[in-house]
């Protein structure tokens, strides 16, 4: 019997109902056992499948990402949701520190099966919520050190970090830890801004500078960096040309208007090749008509459909981590933005887990594949 408060209990059989009725089983030694993940190999241990709202009310229980279990470390996990609640590096509207908390609250709507991709990632991988980095709200440099140290521990376990921001400053210390393990990585950067400024008000660390710092420290493979959705005004052309000089591919938003981005993402996959790739998605890449609750909104942005196309277009890449940043819940007075943020984050992470890590898993474990494993591309 599982207990959720003093008065709410469900049977183990009921809690396992959705797990039993999913096709996430494989034949092994003439017995049907749970498909194993890259981390646990043939342990046969059950996965952290979120309890169905058919048995446990969505509004009940502790607020974790997708109502997954919480654990303190990434040990034994294939992927982990982690929050970095800071907005100390923000230059305009604050509020991103509340992002992780609100994402978790909205994620109670999450169901574990994706009808579009036919993916049930939580039945193939061990995933949990490992809480937030303990940031220093008064010292950004110390916060960056804390983030870097926390992600070093995550990377050491082989777990893939799925990050909820927080402002875009966090990409810098995260990529420091990622590059320590994988070397220079490719980058798919979706944003209204290049975030390659050098110094802002005398400071080299902030939400407008992370990718210049990353280039200076050799964290990025510059020939495998693409920035999508850039737009708006700047103080000079240098802010935009610097990226091109480094070898980045820069896709202005004008190149995205009124069209599908599927052809673009096919080119991005070819550019990234088989090397490690980090995906960084700033919510201000989307038009503020869809996503008003962000720190530095810019008009004429991407649509939610294009955002999903970008995320799905990352299928097959060797993704070693991802983030979604710059959500500022106080500036979404209608709740539309929070739902959209949740929706994009959900699609991103479910598709990321199911179509990327799972893709690698299938490649490495072909003998365990069955027909249902093949998604409808």
XYZ file of C-alpha atoms in Angstrom:
377
model
C 0.000 0.000 0.000
C 1.296 3.459 -0.921
C 0.383 6.404 1.320
C -0.010 10.026 0.191
C -0.984 11.816 3.372
C -3.055 10.395 6.203
C -6.255 9.852 4.241
C -5.110 9.070 0.696
C -3.852 5.588 -0.032
C -3.675 3.525 -3.189
C -2.762 -0.089 -3.623
C 0.512 -1.132 -5.201
C -1.564 -2.882 -7.870
C -3.391 0.344 -8.725
C -0.186 2.363 -8.721
C 1.373 -0.113 -11.113
C -1.663 -0.273 -13.411
C -0.351 2.092 -16.071
C 3.065 0.443 -15.947
C 1.584 -3.010 -16.503
C -0.556 -1.855 -19.415
C 2.267 -0.128 -21.285
C 4.286 -2.057 -23.897
C 7.541 -1.368 -22.074
C 8.459 -5.000 -21.701
C 10.983 -7.104 -23.551
C 11.540 -10.834 -23.854
C 14.605 -11.951 -21.933
C 15.392 -15.555 -20.988
C 11.809 -16.547 -21.911
C 10.409 -14.212 -19.233
C 8.794 -10.795 -19.611
C 10.856 -8.308 -17.631
C 11.144 -4.554 -17.551
C 13.355 -3.136 -20.253
C 16.685 -2.104 -18.741
C 18.344 1.275 -19.045
C 21.973 2.078 -19.918
C 22.681 2.860 -16.249
C 21.290 -0.259 -14.655
C 21.844 -2.772 -17.464
C 20.052 -6.001 -16.484
C 19.122 -5.124 -12.909
C 15.418 -5.606 -13.632
C 14.620 -2.917 -11.039
C 11.386 -1.030 -11.518
C 11.541 2.470 -12.950
C 10.278 5.695 -11.420
C 6.994 5.812 -13.341
C 4.802 8.733 -12.156
C 1.588 7.611 -10.521
C -1.473 7.988 -12.715
C -3.986 10.741 -11.894
C -6.592 7.997 -12.276
C -5.495 6.844 -8.823
C -3.740 9.822 -7.177
C -5.097 13.367 -7.512
C -2.734 15.736 -9.307
C -3.146 18.395 -6.624
C -1.976 16.077 -3.838
C 1.509 15.242 -2.679
C 4.858 17.021 -2.725
C 5.515 19.136 -5.833
C 8.270 17.446 -7.838
C 8.888 17.470 -11.573
C 6.188 15.319 -13.200
C 5.392 13.929 -9.718
C 8.511 11.800 -9.952
C 10.293 10.681 -6.784
C 12.822 13.036 -5.221
C 16.323 11.874 -4.372
C 19.308 13.846 -3.128
C 21.898 12.700 -5.686
C 22.012 11.555 -9.307
C 23.359 8.123 -8.368
C 21.660 5.353 -10.328
C 19.811 7.733 -12.652
C 19.901 7.953 -16.433
C 18.537 11.506 -16.368
C 17.703 13.953 -13.593
C 15.575 17.071 -13.362
C 17.414 19.784 -11.454
C 16.528 23.393 -10.718
C 18.879 26.378 -10.611
C 16.739 29.174 -9.112
C 18.686 32.365 -9.789
C 18.038 35.705 -11.455
C 21.054 37.528 -10.032
C 22.528 37.779 -13.533
C 19.412 39.352 -15.042
C 19.776 42.820 -16.571
C 16.103 43.683 -16.965
C 13.047 42.073 -15.350
C 13.739 39.656 -12.460
C 11.686 36.652 -11.401
C 13.527 33.740 -13.026
C 14.460 32.503 -9.557
C 10.880 31.286 -9.266
C 11.073 29.310 -12.513
C 11.901 25.837 -11.155
C 9.196 26.028 -8.507
C 6.492 26.971 -10.994
C 7.618 24.432 -13.588
C 7.281 21.689 -10.999
C 3.797 22.873 -10.072
C 2.659 22.927 -13.703
C 4.229 19.552 -14.419
C 1.537 17.862 -12.325
C -0.394 17.907 -15.609
C 2.223 15.631 -17.142
C 1.164 12.196 -18.286
C 3.864 9.631 -18.857
C 2.903 8.654 -22.420
C 3.385 10.945 -25.453
C 0.717 10.242 -28.061
C 2.571 12.083 -30.834
C 5.830 10.168 -30.543
C 4.375 7.053 -28.882
C 7.137 7.372 -26.305
C 6.908 6.285 -22.677
C 10.341 7.414 -21.468
C 9.836 6.696 -17.785
C 9.386 3.026 -18.602
C 12.782 2.823 -20.297
C 14.953 5.093 -18.174
C 15.464 5.811 -14.504
C 14.575 9.483 -13.950
C 14.046 11.476 -10.756
C 13.906 15.032 -9.446
C 17.094 15.824 -7.525
C 15.988 19.221 -6.278
C 17.743 22.558 -6.696
C 21.308 23.787 -6.537
C 21.801 25.688 -3.275
C 22.588 29.070 -4.821
C 23.905 32.234 -3.165
C 21.388 34.990 -3.897
C 23.909 37.690 -2.926
C 27.022 36.578 -4.818
C 26.821 35.556 -8.491
C 30.412 34.336 -8.708
C 29.926 32.102 -5.694
C 26.674 30.852 -7.216
C 28.517 29.910 -10.408
C 31.026 27.942 -8.346
C 28.213 26.143 -6.546
C 26.524 25.291 -9.849
C 29.777 24.020 -11.359
C 30.515 21.857 -8.317
C 26.983 20.428 -8.277
C 27.108 19.534 -11.972
C 30.537 17.943 -11.640
C 28.970 15.480 -9.225
C 26.070 14.845 -11.591
C 28.340 14.326 -14.593
C 30.547 11.948 -12.601
C 27.597 9.557 -12.247
C 26.976 9.429 -16.001
C 23.543 10.993 -15.500
C 22.146 13.477 -18.051
C 21.159 16.785 -16.349
C 17.814 18.294 -17.402
C 17.967 21.823 -16.029
C 15.205 24.231 -15.065
C 16.389 27.846 -14.829
C 16.957 30.416 -13.642
C 18.489 33.056 -15.894
C 20.885 32.215 -18.719
C 23.975 32.830 -16.594
C 23.659 29.217 -15.480
C 24.717 27.869 -18.882
C 28.314 28.980 -18.243
C 29.082 26.964 -15.066
C 27.009 24.030 -16.331
C 29.046 23.871 -19.537
C 32.251 24.083 -17.503
C 31.260 20.841 -15.784
C 29.967 19.232 -18.989
C 33.172 20.035 -20.907
C 35.332 18.624 -18.118
C 33.746 15.253 -18.817
C 33.136 15.399 -22.572
C 35.611 17.970 -23.889
C 34.438 20.839 -26.131
C 30.791 20.273 -27.027
C 28.488 21.349 -29.808
C 25.687 23.729 -28.876
C 22.131 24.196 -30.107
C 21.247 27.607 -28.671
C 17.644 28.804 -29.113
C 17.297 32.431 -28.063
C 16.288 35.960 -29.022
C 19.767 37.120 -28.003
C 23.289 35.920 -28.766
C 24.415 36.143 -25.106
C 27.981 36.805 -26.259
C 28.587 40.216 -24.671
C 32.002 40.725 -23.114
C 31.479 43.091 -20.184
C 28.206 44.491 -18.848
C 28.436 47.246 -16.232
C 31.973 46.117 -15.494
C 30.999 42.488 -14.926
C 32.054 39.542 -17.077
C 29.466 37.131 -15.683
C 25.776 37.648 -16.351
C 22.919 36.369 -18.454
C 24.203 38.241 -21.514
C 27.763 36.859 -21.425
C 27.769 33.052 -20.907
C 28.713 31.900 -24.380
C 31.604 34.347 -24.774
C 33.034 32.999 -21.523
C 32.517 29.460 -22.822
C 34.408 30.214 -26.035
C 37.253 31.867 -24.130
C 37.664 28.756 -21.974
C 37.468 26.316 -24.892
C 34.239 24.719 -23.699
C 32.547 24.831 -27.126
C 33.389 23.273 -30.476
C 32.684 26.481 -32.374
C 32.175 24.764 -35.729
C 29.321 22.842 -34.116
C 27.425 25.766 -32.600
C 24.139 27.054 -34.000
C 22.110 29.963 -32.632
C 18.451 30.016 -33.698
C 15.895 32.817 -33.400
C 18.179 35.808 -32.857
C 16.453 39.150 -33.364
C 15.848 42.623 -32.041
C 18.218 45.526 -31.602
C 21.729 45.819 -30.223
C 24.206 48.541 -29.371
C 26.346 47.686 -32.388
C 26.804 45.021 -35.054
C 29.637 43.541 -32.998
C 27.193 41.734 -30.705
C 25.936 39.693 -33.642
C 29.048 39.439 -35.791
C 31.195 38.104 -32.956
C 29.329 34.786 -33.135
C 29.904 34.475 -36.876
C 33.596 35.307 -36.495
C 33.946 32.394 -34.046
C 32.439 30.026 -36.614
C 28.929 29.803 -35.153
C 26.004 29.360 -37.504
C 23.603 32.228 -36.759
C 19.977 31.819 -37.837
C 18.153 35.142 -37.566
C 14.457 34.970 -36.779
C 13.673 36.442 -40.211
C 14.962 33.195 -41.691
C 12.361 31.328 -39.622
C 9.219 33.347 -40.297
C 6.286 31.637 -42.028
C 7.983 28.282 -42.485
C 8.621 24.895 -40.970
C 11.988 24.532 -39.251
C 12.252 20.808 -40.016
C 14.605 21.423 -42.993
C 16.787 23.669 -40.829
C 17.041 21.010 -38.133
C 18.089 18.415 -40.711
C 21.022 20.704 -41.510
C 21.730 21.160 -37.798
C 21.894 17.397 -37.262
C 24.398 17.106 -40.093
C 26.448 19.954 -38.600
C 26.492 18.418 -35.111
C 27.490 14.935 -36.271
C 28.087 12.290 -33.629
C 29.931 14.471 -31.112
C 28.493 15.571 -27.754
C 25.898 18.356 -27.934
C 24.309 20.616 -25.320
C 20.832 22.094 -25.917
C 20.077 25.501 -24.373
C 16.569 26.930 -24.848
C 15.852 30.488 -23.691
C 12.079 30.927 -23.496
C 12.384 34.462 -24.933
C 13.116 32.814 -28.278
C 9.340 32.490 -28.494
C 7.236 35.500 -29.387
C 6.030 37.345 -26.243
C 2.468 36.964 -27.487
C 2.907 33.304 -26.555
C 5.450 33.711 -23.741
C 5.140 37.098 -22.003
C 6.658 36.006 -18.703
C 10.349 36.454 -19.383
C 13.012 38.949 -18.419
C 13.949 40.397 -21.819
C 11.083 39.945 -24.304
C 11.541 40.678 -28.023
C 8.698 40.927 -30.526
C 8.350 38.873 -33.731
C 9.724 35.670 -32.281
C 9.318 31.971 -32.920
C 5.992 30.202 -32.544
C 5.414 27.315 -30.129
C 5.113 24.961 -33.108
C 8.547 26.055 -34.334
C 9.907 25.539 -30.834
C 8.635 21.979 -30.847
C 10.102 21.448 -34.335
C 13.514 22.519 -33.047
C 13.311 20.181 -30.083
C 12.094 17.239 -32.134
C 14.742 18.076 -34.711
C 17.393 17.210 -32.127
C 16.422 13.550 -32.405
C 19.495 11.366 -32.782
C 21.987 13.931 -31.518
C 24.411 12.882 -28.812
C 22.860 15.204 -26.246
C 24.760 15.376 -22.962
C 22.535 17.910 -21.222
C 19.922 20.582 -21.731
C 18.362 23.582 -20.072
C 15.306 25.796 -20.354
C 15.907 29.251 -18.914
C 14.601 32.789 -18.340
C 11.059 31.955 -17.263
C 9.751 34.758 -15.046
C 6.382 33.684 -13.604
C 5.519 37.110 -12.070
C 5.173 38.550 -15.588
C 2.622 35.968 -16.678
C -0.583 37.374 -15.217
C -2.878 35.056 -17.188
C -1.189 31.715 -16.632
C -0.839 31.215 -20.396
C 2.921 31.541 -20.239
C 3.328 29.049 -17.427
C 1.286 26.513 -19.329
C 3.324 27.171 -22.489
C 6.564 26.980 -20.541
C 5.446 23.695 -19.070
C 4.344 22.448 -22.496
C 7.618 23.333 -24.242
C 9.670 21.968 -21.353
C 7.627 18.789 -21.306
C 7.927 18.230 -25.045
C 11.620 19.054 -24.912
C 12.459 16.724 -22.074
C 10.161 13.861 -22.970
C 11.343 13.965 -26.557
C 14.931 14.419 -25.392
C 14.757 11.438 -23.077
C 12.759 9.171 -25.329
C 14.279 10.000 -28.692
C 17.876 10.765 -27.765
C 19.035 8.807 -24.739
C 16.602 6.078 -25.768
C 17.996 6.177 -29.311
C 21.499 5.642 -27.923
C 20.176 2.899 -25.638
C 18.600 1.054 -28.550
C 21.785 1.361 -30.563
C 23.836 -0.106 -27.724
C 21.274 -2.803 -26.869
C 19.940 -3.923 -30.233
C 19.336 -7.457 -29.074
C 16.602 -6.190 -26.731
C 14.695 -4.225 -29.413
C 11.168 -5.095 -30.436
C 8.973 -3.597 -33.144
C 7.237 -1.138 -30.819
C 10.569 0.515 -30.037
C 10.761 2.144 -33.447
C 9.140 5.612 -33.343
C 7.124 6.883 -36.336
C 9.538 9.344 -37.928
